Protein backbone atom coordinates (compact mmCIF):
# COMPACT_ATOMS: atom_id res chain seq x y z
CA UNK A 1 0.00 0.00 0.00
CA UNK A 2 2.87 2.44 0.82
CA UNK A 3 4.53 1.73 -2.52
CA UNK A 4 1.29 2.32 -4.41
CA UNK A 5 0.74 5.60 -2.62
CA UNK A 6 4.31 6.71 -3.47
CA UNK A 7 3.75 5.94 -7.15
CA UNK A 8 0.57 8.00 -7.17
CA UNK A 9 2.39 10.99 -5.68
CA UNK A 10 5.50 10.65 -7.91
CA UNK A 11 3.70 10.44 -11.26
CA UNK A 12 1.06 13.12 -10.67
CA UNK A 13 0.92 16.70 -11.95
CA UNK A 14 0.28 19.40 -9.29
CA UNK A 15 -3.46 19.35 -10.08
CA UNK A 16 -3.61 15.59 -10.15
CA UNK A 17 -1.40 15.45 -7.07
CA UNK A 18 -4.02 17.48 -5.16
CA UNK A 19 -6.70 15.08 -6.29
CA UNK A 20 -4.47 12.17 -5.34
CA UNK A 21 -3.95 13.60 -1.87
CA UNK A 22 -7.71 13.81 -1.41
CA UNK A 23 -8.04 10.24 -2.65
CA UNK A 24 -5.35 9.03 -0.26
CA UNK A 25 -6.95 10.84 2.66
CA UNK A 26 -10.27 9.22 1.77
CA UNK A 27 -8.64 5.79 1.59
CA UNK A 28 -6.88 6.35 4.90
CA UNK A 29 -10.05 7.52 6.62
CA UNK A 30 -12.39 4.95 5.09
CA UNK A 31 -11.92 2.38 7.90
CA UNK A 32 -12.58 5.10 10.47
CA UNK A 33 -15.69 6.26 8.58
CA UNK A 34 -17.02 2.71 8.64
CA UNK A 35 -16.16 2.40 12.30
CA UNK A 36 -18.06 5.62 12.86
CA UNK A 37 -21.22 3.75 11.90
CA UNK A 38 -20.87 1.78 15.09
CA UNK A 39 -20.70 3.13 18.59
CA UNK A 40 -17.71 1.58 20.34
CA UNK A 41 -19.72 0.63 23.45
CA UNK A 42 -22.43 -1.02 21.34
CA UNK A 43 -19.77 -2.89 19.40
CA UNK A 44 -18.16 -4.11 22.60
CA UNK A 45 -21.50 -5.39 23.87
CA UNK A 46 -22.32 -7.15 20.60
CA UNK A 47 -18.93 -8.86 20.45
CA UNK A 48 -19.50 -10.04 24.01
CA UNK A 49 -22.82 -11.55 22.88
CA UNK A 50 -21.06 -13.26 19.98
CA UNK A 51 -18.42 -14.66 22.34
CA UNK A 52 -21.06 -15.91 24.78
CA UNK A 53 -22.62 -17.89 21.93
CA UNK A 54 -19.23 -19.45 21.12
CA UNK A 55 -18.76 -17.40 17.94
CA UNK A 56 -21.49 -19.34 16.13
CA UNK A 57 -21.55 -18.94 12.36
CA UNK A 58 -24.70 -16.83 12.67
CA UNK A 59 -22.37 -14.04 13.82
CA UNK A 60 -19.80 -14.45 11.02
CA UNK A 61 -20.26 -10.87 9.83
CA UNK A 62 -19.63 -9.54 13.35
CA UNK A 63 -15.94 -8.65 13.03
CA UNK A 64 -13.66 -6.02 14.52
CA UNK A 65 -12.88 -4.69 11.05
CA UNK A 66 -16.47 -3.91 10.03
CA UNK A 67 -19.12 -1.49 11.23
CA UNK A 68 -21.58 -3.15 13.57
CA UNK A 69 -24.50 -1.31 11.97
CA UNK A 70 -23.78 -3.41 8.87
CA UNK A 71 -23.75 -6.72 10.74
CA UNK A 72 -26.34 -9.40 10.11
CA UNK A 73 -29.30 -9.06 12.45
CA UNK A 74 -28.40 -5.56 13.64
CA UNK A 75 -30.48 -2.45 13.15
CA UNK A 76 -29.25 1.08 13.83
CA UNK A 77 -31.07 4.38 13.78
CA UNK A 78 -28.89 7.17 12.36
CA UNK A 79 -31.16 9.71 13.97
CA UNK A 80 -30.46 8.43 17.48
CA UNK A 81 -27.18 9.53 19.03
CA UNK A 82 -25.39 9.32 15.66
CA UNK A 83 -26.37 5.75 14.91
CA UNK A 84 -26.84 3.64 18.02
CA UNK A 85 -27.95 0.02 17.85
CA UNK A 86 -31.74 -0.11 18.19
CA UNK A 87 -32.50 -3.65 17.03
CA UNK A 88 -30.95 -7.06 17.76
CA UNK A 89 -32.44 -10.00 15.86
CA UNK A 90 -31.05 -13.52 16.29
CA UNK A 91 -33.35 -15.81 14.32
CA UNK A 92 -33.79 -19.42 13.24
CA UNK A 93 -30.48 -21.12 13.93
CA UNK A 94 -29.98 -24.37 15.86
CA UNK A 95 -26.23 -23.68 16.09
CA UNK A 96 -26.76 -20.76 18.46
CA UNK A 97 -26.47 -22.44 21.85
CA UNK A 98 -26.46 -21.40 25.48
CA UNK A 99 -28.30 -18.85 27.63
CA UNK A 100 -29.12 -15.31 26.57
CA UNK A 101 -26.02 -13.36 27.67
CA UNK A 102 -26.24 -10.54 30.19
CA UNK A 103 -24.48 -8.32 27.63
CA UNK A 104 -27.82 -7.66 25.92
CA UNK A 105 -28.39 -5.17 28.71
CA UNK A 106 -25.39 -3.15 27.51
CA UNK A 107 -27.24 -1.82 24.45
CA UNK A 108 -28.99 1.16 26.04
CA UNK A 109 -30.75 2.37 22.86
CA UNK A 110 -32.26 -1.02 22.02
CA UNK A 111 -35.97 -0.86 21.15
CA UNK A 112 -36.40 -4.37 19.66
CA UNK A 113 -34.86 -7.57 21.02
CA UNK A 114 -35.64 -10.84 19.24
CA UNK A 115 -34.33 -14.33 19.92
CA UNK A 116 -36.64 -16.50 17.82
CA UNK A 117 -36.60 -20.15 16.75
CA UNK A 118 -33.35 -20.97 18.51
CA UNK A 119 -34.02 -24.45 19.92
CA UNK A 120 -30.69 -24.60 21.77
CA UNK A 121 -31.00 -21.25 23.52
CA UNK A 122 -31.70 -22.24 27.12
CA UNK A 123 -31.79 -20.84 30.62
CA UNK A 124 -33.69 -17.89 32.00
CA UNK A 125 -34.27 -14.29 30.97
CA UNK A 126 -31.32 -12.20 32.21
CA UNK A 127 -31.99 -9.46 34.76
CA UNK A 128 -29.83 -7.12 32.67
CA UNK A 129 -32.83 -6.60 30.39
CA UNK A 130 -34.12 -4.17 33.02
CA UNK A 131 -31.40 -1.75 31.88
CA UNK A 132 -33.05 -1.46 28.45
CA UNK A 133 -35.18 1.55 29.28
CA UNK A 134 -36.18 2.13 25.64
CA UNK A 135 -37.16 -1.47 24.85
CA UNK A 136 -40.61 -1.74 23.27
CA UNK A 137 -40.58 -5.20 21.64
CA UNK A 138 -39.39 -8.29 23.54
CA UNK A 139 -39.66 -11.38 21.34
CA UNK A 140 -38.18 -14.51 22.92
CA UNK A 141 -40.26 -17.18 21.20
CA UNK A 142 -39.74 -20.73 19.96
CA UNK A 143 -36.66 -21.32 22.09
CA UNK A 144 -35.92 -23.61 25.05
CA UNK A 145 -35.99 -20.99 27.77
CA UNK A 146 -37.17 -22.18 31.17
CA UNK A 147 -37.74 -21.21 34.77
CA UNK A 148 -40.33 -18.69 35.91
CA UNK A 149 -41.37 -15.69 33.88
CA UNK A 150 -39.54 -12.98 35.81
CA UNK A 151 -41.50 -10.29 37.61
CA UNK A 152 -38.65 -7.88 36.86
CA UNK A 153 -40.00 -7.44 33.32
CA UNK A 154 -42.34 -4.93 34.94
CA UNK A 155 -39.28 -2.73 35.40
CA UNK A 156 -39.18 -2.03 31.65
CA UNK A 157 -42.13 0.39 31.38
CA UNK A 158 -41.52 1.09 27.69
CA UNK A 159 -42.57 -2.44 26.68
CA UNK A 160 -45.35 -2.61 24.10
CA UNK A 161 -45.12 -6.29 23.13
CA UNK A 162 -44.05 -9.34 25.15
CA UNK A 163 -43.92 -12.66 23.27
CA UNK A 164 -42.51 -15.58 25.27
CA UNK A 165 -44.47 -18.27 23.44
CA UNK A 166 -43.21 -21.77 22.63
CA UNK A 167 -40.72 -22.16 25.48
CA UNK A 168 -40.56 -24.15 28.73
CA UNK A 169 -41.45 -21.44 31.22
CA UNK A 170 -43.14 -22.73 34.37
CA UNK A 171 -44.71 -21.40 37.54
CA UNK A 172 -47.22 -18.59 37.92
CA UNK A 173 -47.84 -15.62 35.66
CA UNK A 174 -46.31 -12.66 37.50
CA UNK A 175 -49.08 -10.23 38.49
CA UNK A 176 -46.57 -7.38 38.16
CA UNK A 177 -46.95 -7.49 34.36
CA UNK A 178 -50.10 -5.43 34.81
CA UNK A 179 -47.84 -2.49 35.72
CA UNK A 180 -46.83 -2.27 32.07
CA UNK A 181 -49.52 0.16 31.00
CA UNK A 182 -48.22 0.60 27.43
CA UNK A 183 -48.59 -3.08 26.53
CA UNK A 184 -50.52 -3.87 23.37
CA UNK A 185 -49.95 -7.61 23.45
CA UNK A 186 -48.86 -10.43 25.78
CA UNK A 187 -48.27 -13.92 24.37
CA UNK A 188 -47.31 -16.56 26.93
CA UNK A 189 -48.78 -19.49 25.01
CA UNK A 190 -47.25 -22.95 24.64
CA UNK A 191 -45.40 -23.04 27.96
CA UNK A 192 -45.88 -24.91 31.25
CA UNK A 193 -47.47 -22.17 33.30
CA UNK A 194 -49.63 -23.10 36.29
CA UNK A 195 -51.94 -21.49 38.86
CA UNK A 196 -54.59 -18.91 38.05
CA UNK A 197 -54.66 -15.81 35.88
CA UNK A 198 -53.68 -12.85 38.10
CA UNK A 199 -56.52 -10.67 39.29
CA UNK A 200 -54.18 -7.72 38.72
CA UNK A 201 -54.71 -8.16 34.96
CA UNK A 202 -58.05 -6.49 35.54
CA UNK A 203 -56.15 -3.28 36.25
CA UNK A 204 -54.81 -2.88 32.71
CA UNK A 205 -56.10 0.35 31.16
CA UNK A 206 -59.85 -0.21 30.78
CA UNK A 207 -60.10 1.25 27.29
CA UNK A 208 -56.85 -0.18 25.86
CA UNK A 209 -55.81 -3.46 27.50
CA UNK A 210 -53.36 -5.71 25.64
CA UNK A 211 -54.37 -8.72 23.62
CA UNK A 212 -53.97 -11.66 25.99
CA UNK A 213 -52.79 -15.04 24.66
CA UNK A 214 -52.30 -17.66 27.37
CA UNK A 215 -53.26 -20.81 25.47
CA UNK A 216 -51.69 -24.27 25.77
CA UNK A 217 -50.55 -24.05 29.39
CA UNK A 218 -51.62 -25.68 32.67
CA UNK A 219 -53.49 -22.71 34.09
CA UNK A 220 -56.31 -23.49 36.52
CA UNK A 221 -58.80 -21.90 38.88
CA UNK A 222 -61.70 -19.51 38.34
CA UNK A 223 -61.35 -16.34 36.33
CA UNK A 224 -61.00 -13.41 38.72
CA UNK A 225 -64.03 -11.10 38.37
CA UNK A 226 -61.62 -8.19 37.78
CA UNK A 227 -61.03 -9.55 34.26
CA UNK A 228 -64.50 -8.40 33.35
CA UNK A 229 -63.48 -4.73 33.63
CA UNK A 230 -61.05 -4.12 30.72
CA UNK A 231 -62.46 -3.81 27.21
CA UNK A 232 -60.38 -6.65 25.79
CA UNK A 233 -59.73 -6.74 22.08
CA UNK A 234 -58.53 -10.34 21.82
CA UNK A 235 -58.38 -13.16 24.37
CA UNK A 236 -57.12 -16.72 23.93
CA UNK A 237 -57.29 -18.87 27.06
CA UNK A 238 -57.70 -22.14 25.15
CA UNK A 239 -56.31 -25.51 26.22
CA UNK A 240 -55.89 -24.92 29.93
CA UNK A 241 -57.82 -26.17 32.98
CA UNK A 242 -59.63 -22.96 33.83
CA UNK A 243 -62.95 -23.21 35.63
CA UNK A 244 -65.95 -21.19 36.70
CA UNK A 245 -67.83 -18.31 35.12
CA UNK A 246 -66.36 -16.81 31.95
CA UNK A 247 -69.49 -14.81 31.15
CA UNK A 248 -67.70 -11.74 32.54
CA UNK A 249 -65.77 -11.59 29.25
CA UNK A 250 -68.93 -11.12 27.19
CA UNK A 251 -71.05 -8.04 26.53
CA UNK A 252 -72.53 -6.51 23.38
CA UNK A 253 -70.81 -3.20 24.05
CA UNK A 254 -67.31 -4.65 24.36
CA UNK A 255 -64.88 -4.23 21.45
CA UNK A 256 -63.72 -7.85 21.60
CA UNK A 257 -62.97 -9.37 18.20
CA UNK A 258 -61.50 -12.73 19.22
CA UNK A 259 -62.57 -14.88 22.17
CA UNK A 260 -61.19 -18.41 22.42
CA UNK A 261 -62.06 -20.23 25.65
CA UNK A 262 -62.02 -23.73 24.14
CA UNK A 263 -60.86 -26.88 25.92
CA UNK A 264 -61.20 -25.71 29.50
CA UNK A 265 -63.68 -26.47 32.30
CA UNK A 266 -65.74 -23.29 32.18
CA UNK A 267 -69.29 -23.59 33.45
CA UNK A 268 -71.88 -20.82 32.99
CA UNK A 269 -75.29 -20.22 31.45
CA UNK A 270 -74.78 -19.11 27.85
CA UNK A 271 -78.38 -17.96 27.52
CA UNK A 272 -77.62 -15.09 29.93
CA UNK A 273 -74.80 -13.53 27.89
CA UNK A 274 -74.75 -11.06 25.03
CA UNK A 275 -72.07 -11.36 22.39
CA UNK A 276 -69.65 -8.56 21.44
CA UNK A 277 -70.97 -7.32 18.11
CA UNK A 278 -67.53 -7.09 16.46
CA UNK A 279 -66.54 -10.72 17.01
CA UNK A 280 -64.52 -12.35 14.27
CA UNK A 281 -63.93 -15.62 16.15
CA UNK A 282 -65.80 -17.24 19.04
CA UNK A 283 -64.67 -20.68 20.18
CA UNK A 284 -66.22 -22.24 23.29
CA UNK A 285 -65.87 -25.92 22.42
CA UNK A 286 -65.04 -28.60 25.02
CA UNK A 287 -66.28 -26.91 28.20
CA UNK A 288 -69.22 -27.43 30.58
CA UNK A 289 -71.35 -24.53 29.37
CA UNK A 290 -75.10 -24.83 29.94
CA UNK A 291 -78.24 -23.03 28.78
CA UNK A 292 -79.21 -22.25 25.21
CA UNK A 293 -77.75 -20.18 22.39
CA UNK A 294 -79.13 -16.62 22.57
CA UNK A 295 -80.96 -15.37 19.48
CA UNK A 296 -78.68 -12.31 19.64
CA UNK A 297 -75.95 -14.41 18.04
CA UNK A 298 -77.64 -13.71 14.71
CA UNK A 299 -77.21 -9.98 15.18
CA UNK A 300 -73.47 -10.28 14.67
CA UNK A 301 -71.92 -9.31 11.35
CA UNK A 302 -72.20 -12.34 9.10
CA UNK A 303 -69.28 -11.27 6.89
CA UNK A 304 -67.06 -10.59 9.91
CA UNK A 305 -67.57 -13.67 12.08
CA UNK A 306 -65.38 -16.30 10.42
CA UNK A 307 -65.09 -18.75 13.32
CA UNK A 308 -67.77 -20.09 15.66
CA UNK A 309 -67.85 -23.28 17.74
CA UNK A 310 -69.93 -24.29 20.77
CA UNK A 311 -69.55 -28.06 20.37
CA UNK A 312 -68.87 -30.48 23.25
CA UNK A 313 -70.78 -28.59 25.95
CA UNK A 314 -74.06 -29.10 27.81
CA UNK A 315 -76.24 -26.76 25.77
CA UNK A 316 -79.93 -27.41 25.16
CA UNK A 317 -82.82 -25.99 23.18
CA UNK A 318 -83.43 -25.01 19.60
CA UNK A 319 -80.63 -23.34 17.68
CA UNK A 320 -81.96 -19.87 16.78
CA UNK A 321 -82.43 -19.49 13.03
CA UNK A 322 -80.55 -16.68 11.34
CA UNK A 323 -77.60 -15.76 9.12
CA UNK A 324 -74.90 -16.63 11.66
CA UNK A 325 -76.19 -20.05 12.71
CA UNK A 326 -76.90 -20.86 9.06
CA UNK A 327 -73.30 -20.04 8.17
CA UNK A 328 -71.76 -22.85 10.23
CA UNK A 329 -72.19 -26.60 9.88
CA UNK A 330 -73.14 -29.25 12.44
CA UNK A 331 -69.57 -29.62 13.70
CA UNK A 332 -69.90 -26.17 15.30
CA UNK A 333 -72.87 -27.39 17.40
CA UNK A 334 -72.70 -31.15 17.91
CA UNK A 335 -71.98 -33.14 21.08
CA UNK A 336 -74.17 -31.04 23.34
CA UNK A 337 -76.77 -32.20 25.82
CA UNK A 338 -79.88 -31.47 23.78
CA UNK A 339 -79.29 -28.85 21.11
CA UNK A 340 -81.56 -29.32 18.13
CA UNK A 341 -82.65 -27.63 14.95
CA UNK A 342 -80.73 -26.75 11.80
CA UNK A 343 -77.94 -27.61 11.14
CA UNK A 344 -78.53 -30.39 13.72
CA UNK A 345 -81.53 -32.74 13.54
CA UNK A 346 -84.93 -31.16 14.08
CA UNK A 347 -86.23 -30.76 17.59
CA UNK A 348 -88.60 -33.50 18.76
CA UNK A 349 -91.98 -32.22 19.88
CA UNK A 350 -92.90 -33.41 23.35
Coordinates of C-alpha atoms in Angstrom, one line a residue:
X1 CA 0.0 0.0 0.0
X2 CA 2.9 2.4 0.8
X3 CA 4.5 1.7 -2.5
X4 CA 1.3 2.3 -4.4
X5 CA 0.7 5.6 -2.6
X6 CA 4.3 6.7 -3.5
X7 CA 3.8 5.9 -7.1
X8 CA 0.6 8.0 -7.2
X9 CA 2.4 11.0 -5.7
X10 CA 5.5 10.6 -7.9
X11 CA 3.7 10.4 -11.3
X12 CA 1.1 13.1 -10.7
X13 CA 0.9 16.7 -12.0
X14 CA 0.3 19.4 -9.3
X15 CA -3.5 19.3 -10.1
X16 CA -3.6 15.6 -10.2
X17 CA -1.4 15.5 -7.1
X18 CA -4.0 17.5 -5.2
X19 CA -6.7 15.1 -6.3
X20 CA -4.5 12.2 -5.3
X21 CA -4.0 13.6 -1.9
X22 CA -7.7 13.8 -1.4
X23 CA -8.0 10.2 -2.7
X24 CA -5.4 9.0 -0.3
X25 CA -6.9 10.8 2.7
X26 CA -10.3 9.2 1.8
X27 CA -8.6 5.8 1.6
X28 CA -6.9 6.3 4.9
X29 CA -10.0 7.5 6.6
X30 CA -12.4 4.9 5.1
X31 CA -11.9 2.4 7.9
X32 CA -12.6 5.1 10.5
X33 CA -15.7 6.3 8.6
X34 CA -17.0 2.7 8.6
X35 CA -16.2 2.4 12.3
X36 CA -18.1 5.6 12.9
X37 CA -21.2 3.7 11.9
X38 CA -20.9 1.8 15.1
X39 CA -20.7 3.1 18.6
X40 CA -17.7 1.6 20.3
X41 CA -19.7 0.6 23.4
X42 CA -22.4 -1.0 21.3
X43 CA -19.8 -2.9 19.4
X44 CA -18.2 -4.1 22.6
X45 CA -21.5 -5.4 23.9
X46 CA -22.3 -7.2 20.6
X47 CA -18.9 -8.9 20.4
X48 CA -19.5 -10.0 24.0
X49 CA -22.8 -11.6 22.9
X50 CA -21.1 -13.3 20.0
X51 CA -18.4 -14.7 22.3
X52 CA -21.1 -15.9 24.8
X53 CA -22.6 -17.9 21.9
X54 CA -19.2 -19.5 21.1
X55 CA -18.8 -17.4 17.9
X56 CA -21.5 -19.3 16.1
X57 CA -21.6 -18.9 12.4
X58 CA -24.7 -16.8 12.7
X59 CA -22.4 -14.0 13.8
X60 CA -19.8 -14.4 11.0
X61 CA -20.3 -10.9 9.8
X62 CA -19.6 -9.5 13.4
X63 CA -15.9 -8.7 13.0
X64 CA -13.7 -6.0 14.5
X65 CA -12.9 -4.7 11.0
X66 CA -16.5 -3.9 10.0
X67 CA -19.1 -1.5 11.2
X68 CA -21.6 -3.1 13.6
X69 CA -24.5 -1.3 12.0
X70 CA -23.8 -3.4 8.9
X71 CA -23.8 -6.7 10.7
X72 CA -26.3 -9.4 10.1
X73 CA -29.3 -9.1 12.5
X74 CA -28.4 -5.6 13.6
X75 CA -30.5 -2.5 13.2
X76 CA -29.3 1.1 13.8
X77 CA -31.1 4.4 13.8
X78 CA -28.9 7.2 12.4
X79 CA -31.2 9.7 14.0
X80 CA -30.5 8.4 17.5
X81 CA -27.2 9.5 19.0
X82 CA -25.4 9.3 15.7
X83 CA -26.4 5.8 14.9
X84 CA -26.8 3.6 18.0
X85 CA -28.0 0.0 17.9
X86 CA -31.7 -0.1 18.2
X87 CA -32.5 -3.6 17.0
X88 CA -30.9 -7.1 17.8
X89 CA -32.4 -10.0 15.9
X90 CA -31.0 -13.5 16.3
X91 CA -33.3 -15.8 14.3
X92 CA -33.8 -19.4 13.2
X93 CA -30.5 -21.1 13.9
X94 CA -30.0 -24.4 15.9
X95 CA -26.2 -23.7 16.1
X96 CA -26.8 -20.8 18.5
X97 CA -26.5 -22.4 21.9
X98 CA -26.5 -21.4 25.5
X99 CA -28.3 -18.9 27.6
X100 CA -29.1 -15.3 26.6
X101 CA -26.0 -13.4 27.7
X102 CA -26.2 -10.5 30.2
X103 CA -24.5 -8.3 27.6
X104 CA -27.8 -7.7 25.9
X105 CA -28.4 -5.2 28.7
X106 CA -25.4 -3.1 27.5
X107 CA -27.2 -1.8 24.4
X108 CA -29.0 1.2 26.0
X109 CA -30.8 2.4 22.9
X110 CA -32.3 -1.0 22.0
X111 CA -36.0 -0.9 21.1
X112 CA -36.4 -4.4 19.7
X113 CA -34.9 -7.6 21.0
X114 CA -35.6 -10.8 19.2
X115 CA -34.3 -14.3 19.9
X116 CA -36.6 -16.5 17.8
X117 CA -36.6 -20.2 16.7
X118 CA -33.3 -21.0 18.5
X119 CA -34.0 -24.5 19.9
X120 CA -30.7 -24.6 21.8
X121 CA -31.0 -21.3 23.5
X122 CA -31.7 -22.2 27.1
X123 CA -31.8 -20.8 30.6
X124 CA -33.7 -17.9 32.0
X125 CA -34.3 -14.3 31.0
X126 CA -31.3 -12.2 32.2
X127 CA -32.0 -9.5 34.8
X128 CA -29.8 -7.1 32.7
X129 CA -32.8 -6.6 30.4
X130 CA -34.1 -4.2 33.0
X131 CA -31.4 -1.8 31.9
X132 CA -33.0 -1.5 28.4
X133 CA -35.2 1.5 29.3
X134 CA -36.2 2.1 25.6
X135 CA -37.2 -1.5 24.9
X136 CA -40.6 -1.7 23.3
X137 CA -40.6 -5.2 21.6
X138 CA -39.4 -8.3 23.5
X139 CA -39.7 -11.4 21.3
X140 CA -38.2 -14.5 22.9
X141 CA -40.3 -17.2 21.2
X142 CA -39.7 -20.7 20.0
X143 CA -36.7 -21.3 22.1
X144 CA -35.9 -23.6 25.0
X145 CA -36.0 -21.0 27.8
X146 CA -37.2 -22.2 31.2
X147 CA -37.7 -21.2 34.8
X148 CA -40.3 -18.7 35.9
X149 CA -41.4 -15.7 33.9
X150 CA -39.5 -13.0 35.8
X151 CA -41.5 -10.3 37.6
X152 CA -38.6 -7.9 36.9
X153 CA -40.0 -7.4 33.3
X154 CA -42.3 -4.9 34.9
X155 CA -39.3 -2.7 35.4
X156 CA -39.2 -2.0 31.7
X157 CA -42.1 0.4 31.4
X158 CA -41.5 1.1 27.7
X159 CA -42.6 -2.4 26.7
X160 CA -45.4 -2.6 24.1
X161 CA -45.1 -6.3 23.1
X162 CA -44.0 -9.3 25.1
X163 CA -43.9 -12.7 23.3
X164 CA -42.5 -15.6 25.3
X165 CA -44.5 -18.3 23.4
X166 CA -43.2 -21.8 22.6
X167 CA -40.7 -22.2 25.5
X168 CA -40.6 -24.2 28.7
X169 CA -41.5 -21.4 31.2
X170 CA -43.1 -22.7 34.4
X171 CA -44.7 -21.4 37.5
X172 CA -47.2 -18.6 37.9
X173 CA -47.8 -15.6 35.7
X174 CA -46.3 -12.7 37.5
X175 CA -49.1 -10.2 38.5
X176 CA -46.6 -7.4 38.2
X177 CA -46.9 -7.5 34.4
X178 CA -50.1 -5.4 34.8
X179 CA -47.8 -2.5 35.7
X180 CA -46.8 -2.3 32.1
X181 CA -49.5 0.2 31.0
X182 CA -48.2 0.6 27.4
X183 CA -48.6 -3.1 26.5
X184 CA -50.5 -3.9 23.4
X185 CA -50.0 -7.6 23.5
X186 CA -48.9 -10.4 25.8
X187 CA -48.3 -13.9 24.4
X188 CA -47.3 -16.6 26.9
X189 CA -48.8 -19.5 25.0
X190 CA -47.2 -22.9 24.6
X191 CA -45.4 -23.0 28.0
X192 CA -45.9 -24.9 31.2
X193 CA -47.5 -22.2 33.3
X194 CA -49.6 -23.1 36.3
X195 CA -51.9 -21.5 38.9
X196 CA -54.6 -18.9 38.0
X197 CA -54.7 -15.8 35.9
X198 CA -53.7 -12.9 38.1
X199 CA -56.5 -10.7 39.3
X200 CA -54.2 -7.7 38.7
X201 CA -54.7 -8.2 35.0
X202 CA -58.1 -6.5 35.5
X203 CA -56.2 -3.3 36.3
X204 CA -54.8 -2.9 32.7
X205 CA -56.1 0.4 31.2
X206 CA -59.8 -0.2 30.8
X207 CA -60.1 1.3 27.3
X208 CA -56.9 -0.2 25.9
X209 CA -55.8 -3.5 27.5
X210 CA -53.4 -5.7 25.6
X211 CA -54.4 -8.7 23.6
X212 CA -54.0 -11.7 26.0
X213 CA -52.8 -15.0 24.7
X214 CA -52.3 -17.7 27.4
X215 CA -53.3 -20.8 25.5
X216 CA -51.7 -24.3 25.8
X217 CA -50.6 -24.1 29.4
X218 CA -51.6 -25.7 32.7
X219 CA -53.5 -22.7 34.1
X220 CA -56.3 -23.5 36.5
X221 CA -58.8 -21.9 38.9
X222 CA -61.7 -19.5 38.3
X223 CA -61.4 -16.3 36.3
X224 CA -61.0 -13.4 38.7
X225 CA -64.0 -11.1 38.4
X226 CA -61.6 -8.2 37.8
X227 CA -61.0 -9.6 34.3
X228 CA -64.5 -8.4 33.3
X229 CA -63.5 -4.7 33.6
X230 CA -61.0 -4.1 30.7
X231 CA -62.5 -3.8 27.2
X232 CA -60.4 -6.6 25.8
X233 CA -59.7 -6.7 22.1
X234 CA -58.5 -10.3 21.8
X235 CA -58.4 -13.2 24.4
X236 CA -57.1 -16.7 23.9
X237 CA -57.3 -18.9 27.1
X238 CA -57.7 -22.1 25.1
X239 CA -56.3 -25.5 26.2
X240 CA -55.9 -24.9 29.9
X241 CA -57.8 -26.2 33.0
X242 CA -59.6 -23.0 33.8
X243 CA -62.9 -23.2 35.6
X244 CA -66.0 -21.2 36.7
X245 CA -67.8 -18.3 35.1
X246 CA -66.4 -16.8 32.0
X247 CA -69.5 -14.8 31.1
X248 CA -67.7 -11.7 32.5
X249 CA -65.8 -11.6 29.2
X250 CA -68.9 -11.1 27.2
X251 CA -71.1 -8.0 26.5
X252 CA -72.5 -6.5 23.4
X253 CA -70.8 -3.2 24.1
X254 CA -67.3 -4.7 24.4
X255 CA -64.9 -4.2 21.4
X256 CA -63.7 -7.9 21.6
X257 CA -63.0 -9.4 18.2
X258 CA -61.5 -12.7 19.2
X259 CA -62.6 -14.9 22.2
X260 CA -61.2 -18.4 22.4
X261 CA -62.1 -20.2 25.6
X262 CA -62.0 -23.7 24.1
X263 CA -60.9 -26.9 25.9
X264 CA -61.2 -25.7 29.5
X265 CA -63.7 -26.5 32.3
X266 CA -65.7 -23.3 32.2
X267 CA -69.3 -23.6 33.5
X268 CA -71.9 -20.8 33.0
X269 CA -75.3 -20.2 31.4
X270 CA -74.8 -19.1 27.9
X271 CA -78.4 -18.0 27.5
X272 CA -77.6 -15.1 29.9
X273 CA -74.8 -13.5 27.9
X274 CA -74.7 -11.1 25.0
X275 CA -72.1 -11.4 22.4
X276 CA -69.6 -8.6 21.4
X277 CA -71.0 -7.3 18.1
X278 CA -67.5 -7.1 16.5
X279 CA -66.5 -10.7 17.0
X280 CA -64.5 -12.4 14.3
X281 CA -63.9 -15.6 16.1
X282 CA -65.8 -17.2 19.0
X283 CA -64.7 -20.7 20.2
X284 CA -66.2 -22.2 23.3
X285 CA -65.9 -25.9 22.4
X286 CA -65.0 -28.6 25.0
X287 CA -66.3 -26.9 28.2
X288 CA -69.2 -27.4 30.6
X289 CA -71.4 -24.5 29.4
X290 CA -75.1 -24.8 29.9
X291 CA -78.2 -23.0 28.8
X292 CA -79.2 -22.2 25.2
X293 CA -77.7 -20.2 22.4
X294 CA -79.1 -16.6 22.6
X295 CA -81.0 -15.4 19.5
X296 CA -78.7 -12.3 19.6
X297 CA -75.9 -14.4 18.0
X298 CA -77.6 -13.7 14.7
X299 CA -77.2 -10.0 15.2
X300 CA -73.5 -10.3 14.7
X301 CA -71.9 -9.3 11.3
X302 CA -72.2 -12.3 9.1
X303 CA -69.3 -11.3 6.9
X304 CA -67.1 -10.6 9.9
X305 CA -67.6 -13.7 12.1
X306 CA -65.4 -16.3 10.4
X307 CA -65.1 -18.7 13.3
X308 CA -67.8 -20.1 15.7
X309 CA -67.8 -23.3 17.7
X310 CA -69.9 -24.3 20.8
X311 CA -69.6 -28.1 20.4
X312 CA -68.9 -30.5 23.3
X313 CA -70.8 -28.6 25.9
X314 CA -74.1 -29.1 27.8
X315 CA -76.2 -26.8 25.8
X316 CA -79.9 -27.4 25.2
X317 CA -82.8 -26.0 23.2
X318 CA -83.4 -25.0 19.6
X319 CA -80.6 -23.3 17.7
X320 CA -82.0 -19.9 16.8
X321 CA -82.4 -19.5 13.0
X322 CA -80.5 -16.7 11.3
X323 CA -77.6 -15.8 9.1
X324 CA -74.9 -16.6 11.7
X325 CA -76.2 -20.0 12.7
X326 CA -76.9 -20.9 9.1
X327 CA -73.3 -20.0 8.2
X328 CA -71.8 -22.9 10.2
X329 CA -72.2 -26.6 9.9
X330 CA -73.1 -29.3 12.4
X331 CA -69.6 -29.6 13.7
X332 CA -69.9 -26.2 15.3
X333 CA -72.9 -27.4 17.4
X334 CA -72.7 -31.2 17.9
X335 CA -72.0 -33.1 21.1
X336 CA -74.2 -31.0 23.3
X337 CA -76.8 -32.2 25.8
X338 CA -79.9 -31.5 23.8
X339 CA -79.3 -28.8 21.1
X340 CA -81.6 -29.3 18.1
X341 CA -82.6 -27.6 15.0
X342 CA -80.7 -26.7 11.8
X343 CA -77.9 -27.6 11.1
X344 CA -78.5 -30.4 13.7
X345 CA -81.5 -32.7 13.5
X346 CA -84.9 -31.2 14.1
X347 CA -86.2 -30.8 17.6
X348 CA -88.6 -33.5 18.8
X349 CA -92.0 -32.2 19.9
X350 CA -92.9 -33.4 23.3

